[in-house]
Amino acid sequence: GGKETEARKLFAGDTALFETYQMGQAYSINKEYSKAIGVFKKLVAASPDDVNLSVTLAQTYYVAGDVSASIAT
């Protein structure tokens, strides 16, 4: 959306800001599941031993309607 585009311009040098757990949660709350899944996948890849991140990713897949991906996670 407009505000996200504006924020990305302001923080263009710090893309990690948009790949935080809180951003993933914000995307989920706004039902922007594909963006949330993208964030959580990057977080899981960076911290594969963090079970909570994997569970959050699986839950996000589930609420997005992708049950098979949820189970695979």
Short mmCIF file of N, CA and C in Angstrom, two decimals:
data_model
loop_
_atom_site.label_atom_id
_atom_site.label_comp_id
_atom_site.label_asym_id
_atom_site.label_seq_id
_atom_site.Cartn_x
_atom_site.Cartn_y
_atom_site.Cartn_z
N GLY A 1 0.81 -1.19 0.00
CA GLY A 1 0.00 0.00 0.00
C GLY A 1 0.85 1.25 0.00
N GLY A 2 0.22 2.39 0.06
CA GLY A 2 0.90 3.67 0.00
C GLY A 2 1.84 3.92 1.15
N LYS A 3 1.39 3.64 2.37
CA LYS A 3 2.23 3.89 3.53
C LYS A 3 3.45 2.97 3.56
N GLU A 4 3.26 1.72 3.13
CA GLU A 4 4.40 0.80 3.09
C GLU A 4 5.42 1.28 2.07
N THR A 5 4.96 1.71 0.91
CA THR A 5 5.86 2.22 -0.13
C THR A 5 6.64 3.42 0.40
N GLU A 6 5.94 4.31 1.08
CA GLU A 6 6.57 5.49 1.67
C GLU A 6 7.62 5.08 2.70
N ALA A 7 7.26 4.13 3.55
CA ALA A 7 8.19 3.66 4.58
C ALA A 7 9.41 3.01 3.96
N ARG A 8 9.20 2.23 2.91
CA ARG A 8 10.33 1.57 2.26
C ARG A 8 11.28 2.60 1.65
N LYS A 9 10.76 3.70 1.15
CA LYS A 9 11.62 4.76 0.62
C LYS A 9 12.44 5.39 1.74
N LEU A 10 11.79 5.64 2.87
CA LEU A 10 12.48 6.26 4.01
C LEU A 10 13.59 5.36 4.57
N PHE A 11 13.33 4.07 4.58
CA PHE A 11 14.27 3.12 5.18
C PHE A 11 14.91 2.21 4.13
N ALA A 12 15.11 2.74 2.95
CA ALA A 12 15.62 1.94 1.83
C ALA A 12 16.93 1.23 2.16
N GLY A 13 17.75 1.84 3.00
CA GLY A 13 19.04 1.24 3.33
C GLY A 13 18.94 0.13 4.36
N ASP A 14 17.78 -0.02 4.98
CA ASP A 14 17.63 -1.01 6.06
C ASP A 14 16.45 -1.93 5.77
N THR A 15 16.63 -2.80 4.78
CA THR A 15 15.53 -3.69 4.40
C THR A 15 15.22 -4.70 5.50
N ALA A 16 16.16 -4.94 6.40
CA ALA A 16 15.91 -5.89 7.50
C ALA A 16 14.75 -5.42 8.37
N LEU A 17 14.51 -4.13 8.37
CA LEU A 17 13.39 -3.57 9.13
C LEU A 17 12.07 -4.19 8.70
N PHE A 18 11.98 -4.56 7.42
CA PHE A 18 10.74 -5.10 6.88
C PHE A 18 10.70 -6.63 6.97
N GLU A 19 11.70 -7.21 7.60
CA GLU A 19 11.76 -8.67 7.72
C GLU A 19 11.85 -9.08 9.18
N THR A 20 11.07 -8.39 10.02
CA THR A 20 11.07 -8.71 11.44
C THR A 20 9.81 -9.49 11.77
N TYR A 21 9.84 -10.13 12.92
CA TYR A 21 8.68 -10.88 13.39
C TYR A 21 7.47 -9.96 13.49
N GLN A 22 7.70 -8.75 13.99
CA GLN A 22 6.59 -7.81 14.16
C GLN A 22 5.96 -7.44 12.81
N MET A 23 6.80 -7.28 11.77
CA MET A 23 6.25 -6.98 10.44
C MET A 23 5.42 -8.17 9.94
N GLY A 24 5.92 -9.36 10.16
CA GLY A 24 5.17 -10.56 9.76
C GLY A 24 3.81 -10.61 10.44
N GLN A 25 3.80 -10.29 11.73
CA GLN A 25 2.56 -10.27 12.48
C GLN A 25 1.62 -9.18 11.94
N ALA A 26 2.18 -8.02 11.64
CA ALA A 26 1.37 -6.91 11.11
C ALA A 26 0.74 -7.31 9.78
N TYR A 27 1.52 -7.96 8.91
CA TYR A 27 0.96 -8.42 7.64
C TYR A 27 -0.17 -9.43 7.88
N SER A 28 0.02 -10.32 8.84
CA SER A 28 -1.01 -11.31 9.14
C SER A 28 -2.29 -10.64 9.62
N ILE A 29 -2.15 -9.67 10.50
CA ILE A 29 -3.31 -8.95 11.03
C ILE A 29 -4.08 -8.27 9.90
N ASN A 30 -3.34 -7.77 8.93
CA ASN A 30 -3.97 -7.10 7.78
C ASN A 30 -4.39 -8.06 6.69
N LYS A 31 -4.31 -9.37 6.99
CA LYS A 31 -4.67 -10.43 6.04
C LYS A 31 -3.83 -10.39 4.76
N GLU A 32 -2.61 -9.88 4.88
CA GLU A 32 -1.66 -9.89 3.76
C GLU A 32 -0.75 -11.11 3.96
N TYR A 33 -1.37 -12.27 3.82
CA TYR A 33 -0.70 -13.51 4.19
C TYR A 33 0.53 -13.82 3.34
N SER A 34 0.49 -13.51 2.04
CA SER A 34 1.65 -13.82 1.21
C SER A 34 2.87 -13.02 1.67
N LYS A 35 2.65 -11.77 2.07
CA LYS A 35 3.77 -10.97 2.59
C LYS A 35 4.24 -11.52 3.93
N ALA A 36 3.30 -11.90 4.79
CA ALA A 36 3.65 -12.45 6.10
C ALA A 36 4.46 -13.74 5.92
N ILE A 37 4.02 -14.60 5.03
CA ILE A 37 4.71 -15.87 4.78
C ILE A 37 6.12 -15.61 4.27
N GLY A 38 6.27 -14.63 3.39
CA GLY A 38 7.60 -14.28 2.90
C GLY A 38 8.54 -13.86 4.02
N VAL A 39 8.03 -13.05 4.94
CA VAL A 39 8.84 -12.59 6.08
C VAL A 39 9.18 -13.78 6.97
N PHE A 40 8.18 -14.58 7.33
CA PHE A 40 8.43 -15.70 8.24
C PHE A 40 9.36 -16.75 7.62
N LYS A 41 9.26 -16.96 6.30
CA LYS A 41 10.17 -17.91 5.65
C LYS A 41 11.62 -17.45 5.77
N LYS A 42 11.85 -16.14 5.60
CA LYS A 42 13.21 -15.61 5.74
C LYS A 42 13.70 -15.75 7.18
N LEU A 43 12.81 -15.50 8.13
CA LEU A 43 13.20 -15.62 9.54
C LEU A 43 13.53 -17.07 9.91
N VAL A 44 12.72 -18.01 9.39
CA VAL A 44 12.98 -19.43 9.65
C VAL A 44 14.30 -19.86 9.01
N ALA A 45 14.56 -19.37 7.81
CA ALA A 45 15.83 -19.70 7.13
C ALA A 45 17.02 -19.17 7.92
N ALA A 46 16.86 -18.00 8.53
CA ALA A 46 17.95 -17.40 9.30
C ALA A 46 18.12 -18.07 10.66
N SER A 47 17.04 -18.63 11.20
CA SER A 47 17.07 -19.27 12.53
C SER A 47 16.33 -20.60 12.48
N PRO A 48 16.88 -21.60 11.78
CA PRO A 48 16.16 -22.86 11.57
C PRO A 48 15.85 -23.63 12.85
N ASP A 49 16.57 -23.33 13.95
CA ASP A 49 16.33 -24.05 15.21
C ASP A 49 15.25 -23.40 16.06
N ASP A 50 14.72 -22.27 15.62
CA ASP A 50 13.69 -21.57 16.38
C ASP A 50 12.32 -22.18 16.07
N VAL A 51 11.86 -23.03 16.97
CA VAL A 51 10.60 -23.76 16.77
C VAL A 51 9.42 -22.79 16.69
N ASN A 52 9.47 -21.74 17.50
CA ASN A 52 8.35 -20.77 17.50
C ASN A 52 8.16 -20.14 16.13
N LEU A 53 9.25 -19.83 15.44
CA LEU A 53 9.14 -19.25 14.10
C LEU A 53 8.51 -20.24 13.13
N SER A 54 8.92 -21.50 13.23
CA SER A 54 8.35 -22.52 12.35
C SER A 54 6.86 -22.69 12.60
N VAL A 55 6.47 -22.66 13.87
CA VAL A 55 5.05 -22.78 14.21
C VAL A 55 4.28 -21.58 13.67
N THR A 56 4.84 -20.40 13.82
CA THR A 56 4.18 -19.20 13.31
C THR A 56 4.02 -19.27 11.80
N LEU A 57 5.04 -19.74 11.10
CA LEU A 57 4.96 -19.90 9.65
C LEU A 57 3.86 -20.89 9.30
N ALA A 58 3.83 -22.02 9.99
CA ALA A 58 2.80 -23.04 9.74
C ALA A 58 1.40 -22.48 9.98
N GLN A 59 1.25 -21.72 11.07
CA GLN A 59 -0.06 -21.13 11.38
C GLN A 59 -0.47 -20.12 10.30
N THR A 60 0.49 -19.38 9.80
CA THR A 60 0.19 -18.38 8.77
C THR A 60 -0.24 -19.07 7.48
N TYR A 61 0.46 -20.14 7.11
CA TYR A 61 0.03 -20.92 5.94
C TYR A 61 -1.41 -21.40 6.14
N TYR A 62 -1.70 -21.87 7.35
CA TYR A 62 -3.02 -22.43 7.64
C TYR A 62 -4.12 -21.38 7.48
N VAL A 63 -3.93 -20.21 8.10
CA VAL A 63 -4.97 -19.17 8.00
C VAL A 63 -5.07 -18.63 6.58
N ALA A 64 -3.99 -18.76 5.80
CA ALA A 64 -4.03 -18.32 4.40
C ALA A 64 -4.74 -19.34 3.52
N GLY A 65 -5.05 -20.51 4.10
CA GLY A 65 -5.77 -21.53 3.36
C GLY A 65 -4.88 -22.56 2.70
N ASP A 66 -3.59 -22.53 2.98
CA ASP A 66 -2.66 -23.49 2.38
C ASP A 66 -2.33 -24.58 3.41
N VAL A 67 -3.28 -25.47 3.59
CA VAL A 67 -3.16 -26.50 4.62
C VAL A 67 -1.99 -27.43 4.35
N SER A 68 -1.76 -27.80 3.09
CA SER A 68 -0.67 -28.72 2.78
C SER A 68 0.69 -28.11 3.13
N ALA A 69 0.88 -26.82 2.86
CA ALA A 69 2.14 -26.15 3.23
C ALA A 69 2.26 -26.04 4.73
N SER A 70 1.13 -25.85 5.40
CA SER A 70 1.12 -25.76 6.85
C SER A 70 1.61 -27.07 7.47
N ILE A 71 1.10 -28.18 6.96
CA ILE A 71 1.48 -29.49 7.47
C ILE A 71 2.95 -29.78 7.15
N ALA A 72 3.40 -29.39 5.96
CA ALA A 72 4.78 -29.64 5.56
C ALA A 72 5.77 -28.86 6.42
N THR A 73 5.33 -27.71 6.92
CA THR A 73 6.20 -26.88 7.75
C THR A 73 6.33 -27.50 9.11
#
